[in-house]
Tab-separated table of C-alpha atoms in Angstrom:
chain	number	residue	atom	x	y	z
A	131	MET	CA	-20.211	-79.937	-41.080
A	132	SER	CA	-19.892	-76.366	-40.577
A	133	PHE	CA	-17.969	-73.805	-38.310
A	134	LYS	CA	-20.219	-71.078	-36.532
A	135	ALA	CA	-17.970	-67.661	-35.373
A	136	LEU	CA	-17.736	-66.951	-32.257
A	137	SER	CA	-15.857	-64.229	-32.011
A	138	GLU	CA	-14.753	-61.212	-34.749
A	139	LYS	CA	-11.419	-62.586	-37.298
A	140	ILE	CA	-8.186	-61.483	-35.407
A	141	ASP	CA	-6.805	-58.891	-37.818
A	142	PHE	CA	-3.002	-59.489	-37.722
A	143	GLU	CA	-1.738	-56.462	-39.732
A	144	LEU	CA	-3.768	-54.210	-37.502
A	145	VAL	CA	-2.606	-55.779	-34.204
A	146	LYS	CA	0.995	-55.478	-35.640
A	147	GLU	CA	0.388	-52.025	-36.712
A	148	LEU	CA	-0.823	-51.219	-32.963
A	149	SER	CA	2.101	-52.590	-31.271
A	150	LYS	CA	4.893	-51.716	-33.937
A	151	LEU	CA	8.789	-51.847	-32.607
A	152	THR	CA	9.754	-48.705	-33.346
A	153	PRO	CA	13.558	-48.327	-34.980
A	154	GLU	CA	15.105	-48.208	-31.958
A	155	GLN	CA	13.593	-51.063	-30.336
A	156	ALA	CA	13.990	-52.948	-33.869
A	157	ALA	CA	17.691	-52.231	-32.951
A	158	MET	CA	17.849	-53.460	-29.613
A	159	LYS	CA	16.273	-56.401	-30.231
A	160	ALA	CA	17.916	-57.678	-33.055
A	161	ALA	CA	21.257	-56.896	-31.146
A	162	ARG	CA	20.001	-58.970	-28.557
A	163	ASP	CA	18.943	-61.995	-30.905
A	164	LYS	CA	22.534	-61.724	-32.131
A	165	GLU	CA	23.547	-62.111	-28.992
A	166	LEU	CA	21.434	-64.702	-27.769
A	167	HIS	CA	22.178	-66.594	-31.417
A	168	ASP	CA	26.353	-66.575	-30.213
A	169	ILE	CA	25.513	-68.453	-27.046
A	170	ILE	CA	22.927	-70.704	-28.253
A	171	GLU	CA	26.016	-71.414	-30.659
A	172	GLY	CA	28.820	-71.835	-28.558
A	173	LYS	CA	30.124	-68.788	-30.280
A	174	ASP	CA	29.662	-66.708	-26.668
A	175	ASP	CA	30.400	-68.302	-23.620
A	176	ARG	CA	28.297	-66.731	-21.646
A	177	ILE	CA	25.275	-68.165	-19.460
A	178	LEU	CA	21.876	-68.247	-20.442
A	179	LEU	CA	19.327	-67.405	-17.888
A	180	VAL	CA	15.574	-66.859	-19.126
A	181	ILE	CA	14.456	-66.124	-15.482
A	182	GLY	CA	10.863	-64.511	-14.522
A	183	PRO	CA	7.353	-65.013	-12.653
A	184	CYS	CA	4.612	-67.573	-12.904
A	185	SER	CA	2.248	-65.041	-14.198
A	186	ALA	CA	2.345	-61.448	-16.138
A	187	HIS	CA	-1.112	-60.345	-14.943
A	188	ASP	CA	0.124	-57.295	-13.011
A	189	GLU	CA	1.610	-55.365	-15.404
A	190	GLU	CA	3.000	-52.372	-12.808
A	191	ALA	CA	4.648	-55.234	-10.418
A	192	LEU	CA	5.905	-57.164	-13.517
A	193	MET	CA	7.641	-53.678	-14.853
A	194	GLU	CA	9.356	-53.228	-11.461
A	195	TYR	CA	10.769	-57.303	-11.516
A	196	VAL	CA	12.157	-56.312	-15.031
A	197	ARG	CA	13.521	-52.734	-14.011
A	198	ARG	CA	15.458	-54.558	-11.350
A	199	LEU	CA	16.560	-57.343	-13.146
A	200	ALA	CA	18.004	-55.043	-15.951
A	201	LYS	CA	20.173	-53.767	-13.240
A	202	LEU	CA	21.302	-56.890	-12.181
A	203	GLN	CA	22.011	-57.610	-15.894
A	204	GLU	CA	24.064	-54.867	-16.202
A	205	GLN	CA	26.405	-56.205	-13.256
A	206	VAL	CA	26.484	-59.574	-14.438
A	207	LYS	CA	26.338	-59.082	-18.426
A	208	ASP	CA	30.164	-60.036	-18.833
A	209	LYS	CA	28.965	-63.559	-17.192
A	210	VAL	CA	25.027	-63.987	-17.353
A	211	PHE	CA	22.831	-62.897	-20.638
A	212	MET	CA	19.294	-62.815	-19.260
A	213	VAL	CA	15.786	-63.048	-20.771
A	214	PRO	CA	13.079	-62.131	-18.800
A	215	ARG	CA	10.268	-64.542	-18.853
A	216	ILE	CA	6.936	-62.689	-19.436
A	217	TYR	CA	4.703	-65.530	-19.245
A	218	THR	CA	1.314	-64.672	-20.086
A	219	ASN	CA	-0.695	-67.453	-21.005
A	220	LYS	CA	-1.644	-69.891	-17.875
A	221	PRO	CA	-3.237	-73.097	-19.398
A	222	ARG	CA	-4.866	-75.262	-17.073
A	223	THR	CA	-5.547	-78.854	-17.454
A	224	THR	CA	-9.935	-78.229	-16.315
A	225	GLY	CA	-10.108	-75.259	-18.547
A	226	ASP	CA	-11.259	-73.241	-15.324
A	227	GLY	CA	-9.761	-70.327	-13.925
A	228	TYR	CA	-7.787	-67.584	-14.923
A	229	LYS	CA	-6.117	-68.291	-18.499
A	230	GLY	CA	-3.621	-65.189	-18.339
A	231	LEU	CA	-3.120	-62.289	-20.053
A	232	LEU	CA	-3.715	-63.213	-23.704
A	233	HIS	CA	-7.308	-64.464	-22.686
A	234	LYS	CA	-8.274	-61.634	-19.771
A	235	GLN	CA	-7.025	-58.503	-19.758
A	236	ASP	CA	-8.563	-58.252	-16.172
A	237	PRO	CA	-8.654	-61.487	-14.407
A	238	THR	CA	-12.564	-61.273	-13.228
A	239	GLY	CA	-13.472	-60.049	-16.869
A	240	LYS	CA	-14.828	-61.134	-19.982
A	241	SER	CA	-12.325	-63.416	-22.295
A	242	ASN	CA	-11.043	-61.316	-25.143
A	243	LEU	CA	-8.645	-63.076	-27.535
A	244	ILE	CA	-7.851	-60.302	-29.935
A	245	GLN	CA	-7.590	-57.329	-26.875
A	246	GLY	CA	-5.204	-59.786	-25.439
A	247	ILE	CA	-2.532	-60.622	-28.413
A	248	ALA	CA	-2.540	-56.561	-28.379
A	249	ALA	CA	-1.891	-56.331	-24.368
A	250	VAL	CA	0.800	-59.052	-24.582
A	251	ARG	CA	2.802	-57.368	-27.935
A	252	SER	CA	2.388	-54.302	-25.914
A	253	LEU	CA	3.978	-55.376	-22.486
A	254	HIS	CA	6.866	-57.481	-24.193
A	255	ASN	CA	7.357	-53.753	-26.419
A	256	ARG	CA	6.952	-51.705	-23.140
A	257	VAL	CA	10.380	-53.996	-21.598
A	258	ILE	CA	11.940	-53.371	-24.435
A	259	THR	CA	11.579	-49.603	-23.965
A	260	GLU	CA	11.923	-49.142	-20.715
A	261	THR	CA	14.885	-51.553	-20.084
A	262	GLY	CA	16.627	-52.678	-23.028
A	263	LEU	CA	15.804	-56.158	-22.353
A	264	THR	CA	14.247	-58.524	-24.630
A	265	THR	CA	11.578	-61.235	-23.705
A	266	ALA	CA	10.889	-64.835	-23.628
A	267	ASP	CA	7.032	-66.278	-23.771
A	268	GLU	CA	5.475	-69.540	-23.755
A	269	MET	CA	2.639	-70.789	-25.561
A	270	LEU	CA	1.191	-73.883	-24.307
A	271	TYR	CA	-1.683	-75.765	-23.904
A	272	PRO	CA	-2.945	-79.004	-22.004
A	273	GLU	CA	-3.284	-82.108	-24.220
């Protein structure tokens, strides 16, 4: 049995380089990761709230949402730690329909996983840069 390649091989190093965190972003992420770790470990008594829309297919609408969330986070930072859920993958039971930004950057266009991975990483980086919030995503597939 042999396999036939249907698309080009993903160059993970290139994708990482195209969407690399700046030193400032990396520092913000490290600080927030520490806070998140402390909340999960019970060392920080704030409530962890992972919150976000069903789909992250409209980047500008998503950024408006996250900007508003960042303002709210500032108001409740002593009691609640918010992590925006940037859901970029929409598994379908039947396999039909829009599967999310990861698969199709344009809901009506052709699937391109390599471009999708780069687009998803770029979107997460943009959220960190513009709001200071780090993100959560999900990778789900039907059985």
